[in-house]
Short mmCIF file of C-alpha atoms in Angstrom, two decimals:
data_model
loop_
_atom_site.label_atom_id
_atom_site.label_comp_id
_atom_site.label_asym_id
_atom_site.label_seq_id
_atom_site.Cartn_x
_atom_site.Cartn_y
_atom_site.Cartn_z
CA UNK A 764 -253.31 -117.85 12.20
CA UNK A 765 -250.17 -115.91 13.92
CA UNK A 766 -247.06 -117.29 13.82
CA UNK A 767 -244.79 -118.72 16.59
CA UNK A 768 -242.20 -115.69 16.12
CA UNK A 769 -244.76 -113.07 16.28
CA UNK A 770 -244.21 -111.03 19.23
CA UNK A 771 -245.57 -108.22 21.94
CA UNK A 772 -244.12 -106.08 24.44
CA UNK A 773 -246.02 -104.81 27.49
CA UNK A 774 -244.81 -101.34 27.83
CA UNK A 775 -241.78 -99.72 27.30
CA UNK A 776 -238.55 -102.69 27.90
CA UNK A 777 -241.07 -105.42 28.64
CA UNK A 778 -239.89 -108.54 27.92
CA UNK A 779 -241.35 -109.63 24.69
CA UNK A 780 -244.04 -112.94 24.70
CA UNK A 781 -245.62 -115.32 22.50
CA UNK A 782 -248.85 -114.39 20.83
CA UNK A 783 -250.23 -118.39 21.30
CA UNK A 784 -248.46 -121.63 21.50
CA UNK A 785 -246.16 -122.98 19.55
CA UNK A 786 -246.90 -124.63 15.93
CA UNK A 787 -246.07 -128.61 16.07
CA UNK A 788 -243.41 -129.14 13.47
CA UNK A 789 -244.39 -131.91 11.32
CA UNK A 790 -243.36 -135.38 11.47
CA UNK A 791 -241.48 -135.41 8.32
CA UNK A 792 -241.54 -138.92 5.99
CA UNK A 793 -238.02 -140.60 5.99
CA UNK A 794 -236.76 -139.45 3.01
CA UNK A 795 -233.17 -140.14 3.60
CA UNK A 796 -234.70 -143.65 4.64
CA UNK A 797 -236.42 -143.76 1.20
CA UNK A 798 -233.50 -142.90 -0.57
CA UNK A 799 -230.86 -144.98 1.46
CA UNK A 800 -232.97 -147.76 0.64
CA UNK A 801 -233.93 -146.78 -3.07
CA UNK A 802 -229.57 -146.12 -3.40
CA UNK A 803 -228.87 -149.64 -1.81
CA UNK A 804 -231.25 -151.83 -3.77
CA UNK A 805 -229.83 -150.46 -6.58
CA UNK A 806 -226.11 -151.01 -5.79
CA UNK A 807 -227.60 -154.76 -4.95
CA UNK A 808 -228.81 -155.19 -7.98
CA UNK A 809 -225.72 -153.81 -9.84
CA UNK A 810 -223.34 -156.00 -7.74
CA UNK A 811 -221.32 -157.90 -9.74
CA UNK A 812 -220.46 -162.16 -9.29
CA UNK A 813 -223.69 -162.95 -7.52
CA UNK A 814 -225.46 -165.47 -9.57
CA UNK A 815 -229.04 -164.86 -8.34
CA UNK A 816 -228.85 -161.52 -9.72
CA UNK A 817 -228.48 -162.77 -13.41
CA UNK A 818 -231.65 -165.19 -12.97
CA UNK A 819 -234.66 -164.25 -15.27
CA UNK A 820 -236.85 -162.83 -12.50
CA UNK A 821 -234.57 -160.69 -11.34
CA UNK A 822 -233.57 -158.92 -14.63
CA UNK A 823 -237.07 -158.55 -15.41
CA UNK A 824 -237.81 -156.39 -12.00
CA UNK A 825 -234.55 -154.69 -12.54
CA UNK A 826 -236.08 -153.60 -15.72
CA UNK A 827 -239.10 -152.81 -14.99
CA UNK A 828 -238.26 -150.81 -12.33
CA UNK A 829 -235.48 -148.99 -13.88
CA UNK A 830 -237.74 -148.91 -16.87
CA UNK A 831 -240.51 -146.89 -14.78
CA UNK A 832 -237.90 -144.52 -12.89
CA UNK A 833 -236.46 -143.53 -16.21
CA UNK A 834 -240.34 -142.89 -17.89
CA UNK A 835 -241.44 -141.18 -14.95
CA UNK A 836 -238.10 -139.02 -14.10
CA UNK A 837 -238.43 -136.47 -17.05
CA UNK A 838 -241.62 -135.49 -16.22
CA UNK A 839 -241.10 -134.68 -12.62
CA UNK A 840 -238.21 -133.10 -13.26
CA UNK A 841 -241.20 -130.91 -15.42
CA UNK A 842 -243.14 -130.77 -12.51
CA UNK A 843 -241.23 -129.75 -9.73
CA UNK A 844 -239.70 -127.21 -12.22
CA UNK A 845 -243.04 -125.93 -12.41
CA UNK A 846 -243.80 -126.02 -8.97
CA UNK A 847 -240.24 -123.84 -8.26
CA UNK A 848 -241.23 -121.74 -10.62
CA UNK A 849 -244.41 -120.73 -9.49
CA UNK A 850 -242.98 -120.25 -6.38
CA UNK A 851 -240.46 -118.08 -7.10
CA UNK A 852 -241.53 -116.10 -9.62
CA UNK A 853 -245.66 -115.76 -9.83
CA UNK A 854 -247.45 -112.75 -8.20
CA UNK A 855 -249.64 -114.70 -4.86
CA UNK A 856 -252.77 -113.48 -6.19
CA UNK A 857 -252.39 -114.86 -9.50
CA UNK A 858 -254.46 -118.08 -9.05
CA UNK A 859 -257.06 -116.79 -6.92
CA UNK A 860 -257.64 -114.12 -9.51
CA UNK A 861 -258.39 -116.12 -12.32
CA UNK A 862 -260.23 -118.90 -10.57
CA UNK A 863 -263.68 -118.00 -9.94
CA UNK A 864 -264.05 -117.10 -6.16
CA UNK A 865 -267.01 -120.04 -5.59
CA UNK A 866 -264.95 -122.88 -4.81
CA UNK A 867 -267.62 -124.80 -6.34
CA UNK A 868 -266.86 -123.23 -9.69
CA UNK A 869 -263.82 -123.12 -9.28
CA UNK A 870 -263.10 -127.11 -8.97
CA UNK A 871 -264.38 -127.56 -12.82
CA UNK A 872 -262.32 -124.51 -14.51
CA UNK A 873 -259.47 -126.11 -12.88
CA UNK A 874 -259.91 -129.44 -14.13
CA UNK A 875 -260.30 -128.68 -17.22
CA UNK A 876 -256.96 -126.33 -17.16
CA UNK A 877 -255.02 -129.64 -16.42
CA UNK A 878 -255.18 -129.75 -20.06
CA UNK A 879 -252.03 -127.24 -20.45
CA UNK A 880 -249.97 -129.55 -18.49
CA UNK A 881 -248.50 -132.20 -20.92
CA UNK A 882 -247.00 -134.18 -18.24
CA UNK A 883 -248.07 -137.55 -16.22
CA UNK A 884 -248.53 -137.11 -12.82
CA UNK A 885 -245.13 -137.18 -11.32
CA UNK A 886 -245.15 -133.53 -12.56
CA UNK A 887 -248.63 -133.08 -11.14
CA UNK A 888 -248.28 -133.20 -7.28
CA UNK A 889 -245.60 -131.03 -6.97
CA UNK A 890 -247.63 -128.19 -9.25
CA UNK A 891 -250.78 -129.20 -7.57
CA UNK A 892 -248.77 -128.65 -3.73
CA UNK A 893 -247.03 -125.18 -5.33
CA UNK A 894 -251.18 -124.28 -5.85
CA UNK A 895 -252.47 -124.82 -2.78
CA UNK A 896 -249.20 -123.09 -0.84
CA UNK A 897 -249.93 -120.05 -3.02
CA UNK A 898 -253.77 -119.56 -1.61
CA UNK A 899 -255.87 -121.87 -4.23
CA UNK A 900 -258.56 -123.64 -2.53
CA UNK A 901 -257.41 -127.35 -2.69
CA UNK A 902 -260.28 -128.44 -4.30
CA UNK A 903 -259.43 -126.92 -7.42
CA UNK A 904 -255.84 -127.97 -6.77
CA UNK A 905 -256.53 -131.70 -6.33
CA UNK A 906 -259.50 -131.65 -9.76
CA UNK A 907 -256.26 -129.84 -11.75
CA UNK A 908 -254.14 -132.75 -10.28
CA UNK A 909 -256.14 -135.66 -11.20
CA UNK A 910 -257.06 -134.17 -14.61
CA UNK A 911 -253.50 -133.19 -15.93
CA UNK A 912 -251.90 -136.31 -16.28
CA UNK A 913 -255.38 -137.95 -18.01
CA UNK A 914 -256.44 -135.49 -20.35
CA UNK A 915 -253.43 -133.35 -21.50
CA UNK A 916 -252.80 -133.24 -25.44
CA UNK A 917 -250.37 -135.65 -25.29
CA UNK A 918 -251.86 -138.67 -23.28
CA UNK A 919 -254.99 -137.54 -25.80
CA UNK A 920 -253.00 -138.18 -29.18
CA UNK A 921 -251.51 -141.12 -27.88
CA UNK A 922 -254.75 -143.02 -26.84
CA UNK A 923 -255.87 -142.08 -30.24
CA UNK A 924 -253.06 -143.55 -32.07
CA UNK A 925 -253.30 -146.67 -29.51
CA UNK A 926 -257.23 -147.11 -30.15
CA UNK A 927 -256.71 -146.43 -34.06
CA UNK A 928 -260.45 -146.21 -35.51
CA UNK A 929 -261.84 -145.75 -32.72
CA UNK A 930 -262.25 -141.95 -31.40
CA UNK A 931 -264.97 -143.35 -28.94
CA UNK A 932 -262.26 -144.36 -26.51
CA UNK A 933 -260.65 -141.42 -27.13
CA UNK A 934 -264.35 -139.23 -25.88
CA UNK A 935 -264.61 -141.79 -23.88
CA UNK A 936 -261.70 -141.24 -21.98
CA UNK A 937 -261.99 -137.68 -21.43
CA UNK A 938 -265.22 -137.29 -20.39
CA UNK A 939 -264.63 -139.94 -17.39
CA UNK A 940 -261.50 -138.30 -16.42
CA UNK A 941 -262.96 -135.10 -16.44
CA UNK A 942 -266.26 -135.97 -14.44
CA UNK A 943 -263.73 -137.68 -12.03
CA UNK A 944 -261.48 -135.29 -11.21
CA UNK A 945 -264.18 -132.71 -10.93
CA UNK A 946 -267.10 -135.39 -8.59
CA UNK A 947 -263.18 -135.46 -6.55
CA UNK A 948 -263.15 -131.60 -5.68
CA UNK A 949 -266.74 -131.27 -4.60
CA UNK A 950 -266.32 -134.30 -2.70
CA UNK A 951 -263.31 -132.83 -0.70
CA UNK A 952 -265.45 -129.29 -0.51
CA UNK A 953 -268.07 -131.42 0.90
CA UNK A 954 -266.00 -133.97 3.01
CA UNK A 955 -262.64 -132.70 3.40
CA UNK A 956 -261.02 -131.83 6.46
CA UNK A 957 -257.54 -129.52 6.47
CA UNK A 958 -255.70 -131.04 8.84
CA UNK A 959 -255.41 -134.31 6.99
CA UNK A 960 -253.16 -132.26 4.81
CA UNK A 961 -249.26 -131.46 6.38
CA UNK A 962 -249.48 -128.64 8.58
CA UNK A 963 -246.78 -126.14 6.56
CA UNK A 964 -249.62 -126.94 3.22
CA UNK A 965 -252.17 -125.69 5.21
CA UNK A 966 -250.61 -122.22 5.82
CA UNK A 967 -250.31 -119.86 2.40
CA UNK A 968 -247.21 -119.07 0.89
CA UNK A 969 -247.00 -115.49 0.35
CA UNK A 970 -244.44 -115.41 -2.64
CA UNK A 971 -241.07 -114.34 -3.39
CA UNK A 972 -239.49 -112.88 0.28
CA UNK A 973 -238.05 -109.30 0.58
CA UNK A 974 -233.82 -109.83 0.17
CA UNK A 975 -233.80 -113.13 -1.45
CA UNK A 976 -233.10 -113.49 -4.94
CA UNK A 977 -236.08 -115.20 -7.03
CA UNK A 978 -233.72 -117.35 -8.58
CA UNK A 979 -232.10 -118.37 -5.17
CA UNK A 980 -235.79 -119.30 -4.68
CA UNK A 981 -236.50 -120.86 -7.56
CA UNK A 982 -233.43 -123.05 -7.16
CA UNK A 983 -234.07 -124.32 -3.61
CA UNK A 984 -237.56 -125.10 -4.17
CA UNK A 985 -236.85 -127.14 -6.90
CA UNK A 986 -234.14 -128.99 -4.99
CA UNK A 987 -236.03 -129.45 -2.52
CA UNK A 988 -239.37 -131.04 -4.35
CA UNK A 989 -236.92 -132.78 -6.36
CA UNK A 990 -235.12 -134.22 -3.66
CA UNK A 991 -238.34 -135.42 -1.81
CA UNK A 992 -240.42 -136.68 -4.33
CA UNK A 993 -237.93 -138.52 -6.10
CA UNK A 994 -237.05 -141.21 -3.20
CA UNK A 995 -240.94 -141.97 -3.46
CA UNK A 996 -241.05 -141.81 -7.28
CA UNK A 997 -238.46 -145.00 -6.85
CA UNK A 998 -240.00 -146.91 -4.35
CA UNK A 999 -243.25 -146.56 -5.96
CA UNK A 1000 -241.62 -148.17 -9.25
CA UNK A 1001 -239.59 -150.81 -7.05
CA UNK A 1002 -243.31 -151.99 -5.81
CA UNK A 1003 -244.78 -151.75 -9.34
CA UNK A 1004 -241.80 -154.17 -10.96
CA UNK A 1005 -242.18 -156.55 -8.01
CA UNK A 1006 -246.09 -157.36 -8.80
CA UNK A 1007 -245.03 -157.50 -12.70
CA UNK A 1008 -242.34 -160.11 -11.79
CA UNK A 1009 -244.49 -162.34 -9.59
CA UNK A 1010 -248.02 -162.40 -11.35
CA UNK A 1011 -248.19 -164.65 -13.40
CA UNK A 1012 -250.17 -164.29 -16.78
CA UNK A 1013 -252.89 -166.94 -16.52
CA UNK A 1014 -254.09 -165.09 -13.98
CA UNK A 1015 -255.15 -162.09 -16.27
CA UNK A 1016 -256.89 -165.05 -18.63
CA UNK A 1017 -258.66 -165.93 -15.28
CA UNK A 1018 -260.64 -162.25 -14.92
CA UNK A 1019 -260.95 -161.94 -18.65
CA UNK A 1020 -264.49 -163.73 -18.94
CA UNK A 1021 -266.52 -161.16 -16.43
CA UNK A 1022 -267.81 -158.29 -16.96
CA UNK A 1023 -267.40 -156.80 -13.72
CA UNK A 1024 -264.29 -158.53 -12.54
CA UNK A 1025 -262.42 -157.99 -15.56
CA UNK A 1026 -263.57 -154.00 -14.82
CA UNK A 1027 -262.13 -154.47 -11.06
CA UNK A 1028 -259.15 -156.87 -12.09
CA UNK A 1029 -257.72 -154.00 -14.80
CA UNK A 1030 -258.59 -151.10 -12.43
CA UNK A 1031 -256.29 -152.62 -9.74
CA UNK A 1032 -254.11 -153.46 -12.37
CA UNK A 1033 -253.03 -149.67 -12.91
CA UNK A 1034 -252.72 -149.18 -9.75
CA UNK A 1035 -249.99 -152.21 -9.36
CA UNK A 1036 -248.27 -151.92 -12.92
CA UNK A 1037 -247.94 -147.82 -12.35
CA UNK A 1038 -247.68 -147.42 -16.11
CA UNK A 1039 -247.10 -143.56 -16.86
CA UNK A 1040 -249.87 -141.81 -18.77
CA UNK A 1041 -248.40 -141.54 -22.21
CA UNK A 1042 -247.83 -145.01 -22.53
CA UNK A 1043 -251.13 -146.38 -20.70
CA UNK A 1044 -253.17 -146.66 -23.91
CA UNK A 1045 -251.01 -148.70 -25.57
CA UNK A 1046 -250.73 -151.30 -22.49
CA UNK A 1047 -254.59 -150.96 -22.55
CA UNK A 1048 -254.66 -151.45 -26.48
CA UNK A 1049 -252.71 -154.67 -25.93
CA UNK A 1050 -255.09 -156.39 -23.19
CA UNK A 1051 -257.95 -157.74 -26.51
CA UNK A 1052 -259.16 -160.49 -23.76
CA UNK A 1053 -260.87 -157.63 -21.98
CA UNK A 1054 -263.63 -155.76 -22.84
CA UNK A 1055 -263.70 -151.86 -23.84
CA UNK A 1056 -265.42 -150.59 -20.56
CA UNK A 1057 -262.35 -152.73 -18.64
CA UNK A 1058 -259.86 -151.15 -20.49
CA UNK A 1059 -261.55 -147.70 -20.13
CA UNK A 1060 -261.11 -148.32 -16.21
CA UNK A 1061 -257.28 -148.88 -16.28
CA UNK A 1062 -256.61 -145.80 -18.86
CA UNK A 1063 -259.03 -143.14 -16.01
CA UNK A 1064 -257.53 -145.01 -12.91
CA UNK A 1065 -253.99 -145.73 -13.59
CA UNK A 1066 -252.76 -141.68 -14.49
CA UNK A 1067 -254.71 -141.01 -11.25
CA UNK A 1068 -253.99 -143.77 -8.36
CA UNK A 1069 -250.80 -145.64 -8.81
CA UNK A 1070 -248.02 -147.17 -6.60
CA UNK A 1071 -245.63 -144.29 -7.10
CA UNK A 1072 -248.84 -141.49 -6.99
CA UNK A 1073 -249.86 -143.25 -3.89
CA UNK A 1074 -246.29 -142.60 -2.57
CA UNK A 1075 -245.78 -139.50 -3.99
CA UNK A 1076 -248.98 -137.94 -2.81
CA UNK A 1077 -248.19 -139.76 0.94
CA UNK A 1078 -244.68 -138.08 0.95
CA UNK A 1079 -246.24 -134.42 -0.44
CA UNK A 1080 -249.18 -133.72 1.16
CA UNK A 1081 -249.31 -136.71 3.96
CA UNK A 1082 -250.73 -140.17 4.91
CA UNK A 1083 -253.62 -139.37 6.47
CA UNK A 1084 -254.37 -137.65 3.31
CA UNK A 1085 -252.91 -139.89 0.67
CA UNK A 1086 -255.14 -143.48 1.75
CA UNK A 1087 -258.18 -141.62 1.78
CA UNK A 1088 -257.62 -139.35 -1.25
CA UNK A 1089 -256.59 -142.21 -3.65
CA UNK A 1090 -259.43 -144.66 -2.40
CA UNK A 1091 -262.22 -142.19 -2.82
CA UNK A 1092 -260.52 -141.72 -6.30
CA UNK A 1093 -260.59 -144.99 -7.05
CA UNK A 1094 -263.95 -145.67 -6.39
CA UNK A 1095 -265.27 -142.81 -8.71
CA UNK A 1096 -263.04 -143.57 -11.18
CA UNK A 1097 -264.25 -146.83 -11.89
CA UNK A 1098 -267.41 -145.58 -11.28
CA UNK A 1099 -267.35 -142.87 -14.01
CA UNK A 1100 -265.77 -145.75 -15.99
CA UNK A 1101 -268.78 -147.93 -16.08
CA UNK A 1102 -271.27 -145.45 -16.27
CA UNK A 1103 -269.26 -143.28 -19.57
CA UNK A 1104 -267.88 -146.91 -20.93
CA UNK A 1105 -271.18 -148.33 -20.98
CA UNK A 1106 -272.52 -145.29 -22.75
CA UNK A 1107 -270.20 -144.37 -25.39
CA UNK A 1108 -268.53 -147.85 -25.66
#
């Protein structure tokens, strides 16, 4: 594809024309909208002499939320440090040189590489985006971003510790994150269509720019990321402390007795509660009322569709991208959740 600012002359002193029309800029998401409102709920909140603000309900969400922000903010700082990074300062080819060329092939290896990443997935998308921008097929990029956050040494030990005794959930876990992240790439080989993705992902990034000093690169990059994915990161965990605040617990008892539901109830459940993926297993350890396949389901769903993944994948790679992306996932997560759960559980 040429760029707008590519130009020809006809002849000697001809007036120089546009090789095609011009690109559509994107519609960017509001993130000084995100952020205005993120900033002023918090000063709310904060604000002094208002006795509603000191009632039980609202400390709790203040918590919660503040709680989640704080969890979730060292690891995208991790990420989009990463993703700058990479940007700035690895060769273009890199990626595409040590994936294998079938994009087929190359969905598994990179799954299985999100196990250098020992981050949740707030550090994830941003990497993930940096990938695709530098030429990987985003296949491989979206397997590696599902996978990091679920299998990663860290979220690993932890589930082990959680689960003590019981190194089935631990197998258990990885092999249904794995086969998810992995059924996810072929599935957007098979079914995916580029221009649900923002228009500046779907042209390749070519790397560190002639004049410009990586460092100067590496800097705005990471501002930028930063900057954008951060506004989402706290509405994400303003949604998730507004469903722990107003569900009440005898619903959970409610789901507990089936099979199936409680597998569905717990699924949705990490989706809502947006628990980061080091600290999953021990929310899962703590729900005994629920059987180990259920519990399976929220520790492979939650690190993969949340509130704030939902909103960060929305504000990174698009809407149109981000409903469809996260169903699908959700649907073969709990899938691969039954099918593994019910075989090693």
């Amino acid at each position: 594809m040429k760029r707008t600012d590519d130009l020809v002359g006809v002849g000697d002193g001809a007036a120089a024309v546009p090789l095609g029309p011009p690109l559509r800029r994107p519609r960017p998401w509001p993130l000084g909208a995100a952020l205005a409102v993120a900033a002023g709920a918090a000063a709310l909140l904060l604000a002094a002499g208002t006795r509603w603000l000191d009632a039980p309900a609202v400390r709790a969400w203040r918590t919660v939320s503040l709680a989640i922000t704080v969890q979730a903010l060292p690891f995208l700082l991790l990420g989009t440090a990463l993703s700058g990074a990479i940007n700035a300062f690895v060769p273009a080819d890199l990626f595409t040189r040590v994936l294998p060329r079938r994009p087929a092939l190359a969905v598994p290896v990179a799954g299985v590489a999100g196990a250098i990443l020992p981050g949740c997935e707030c550090a994830s998308v941003p990497v993930a985006s940096s990938l695709i921008r530098r030429g990987v097929t985003p296949a491989a990029a979206f397997a590696f971003l599902l996978s990091a956050p679920a299998i990663n040494p860290v979220v690993l030990t932890a589930t082990a510790v959680a689960f003590p005794g019981d190194p089935a959930m631990v197998a258990a876990r990885l092999v249904a994150s794995l086969a998810t992240a992995a059924v996810m790439g072929w599935l957007w080989l098979w079914l995916g269509k580029e221009e649900w993705l923002r228009p500046l992902l779907r042209h390749r990034h070519t790397g560190h720019r002639h004049g410009h000093s990586r460092w100067s690169e590496f800097r705005l990059g990471f501002q930028h990321d930063f900057l954008h994915a951060g506004g989402f990161l706290v509405l994400g965990a303003m949604a998730a402390a507004t469903f722990n605040v107003t569900v009440p617990g005898a619903v959970l008892d409610t789901f507990a007795g089936s099979p199936w539901l409680s597998v569905l109830f717990l699924a949705g459940l990490a989706v809502l509660l947006a628990v980061c993926s080091e600290a999953d297993a021990f929310v899962a350890a703590s729900l005994t009322g629920f059987s180990p396949t259920a519990r399976l389901a929220f520790l492979v769903v939650g690190p993969m569709v949340d509130l704030k993944l939902i909103a960060l994948q929305a504000g990174t790679f698009g809407r149109a991208f981000a409903w469809r992306f996260c169903t699908a996932t959700t649907v073969v997560a709990v899938a691969a959740s039954v099918l593994i759960g019910g075989a090693l559980l």
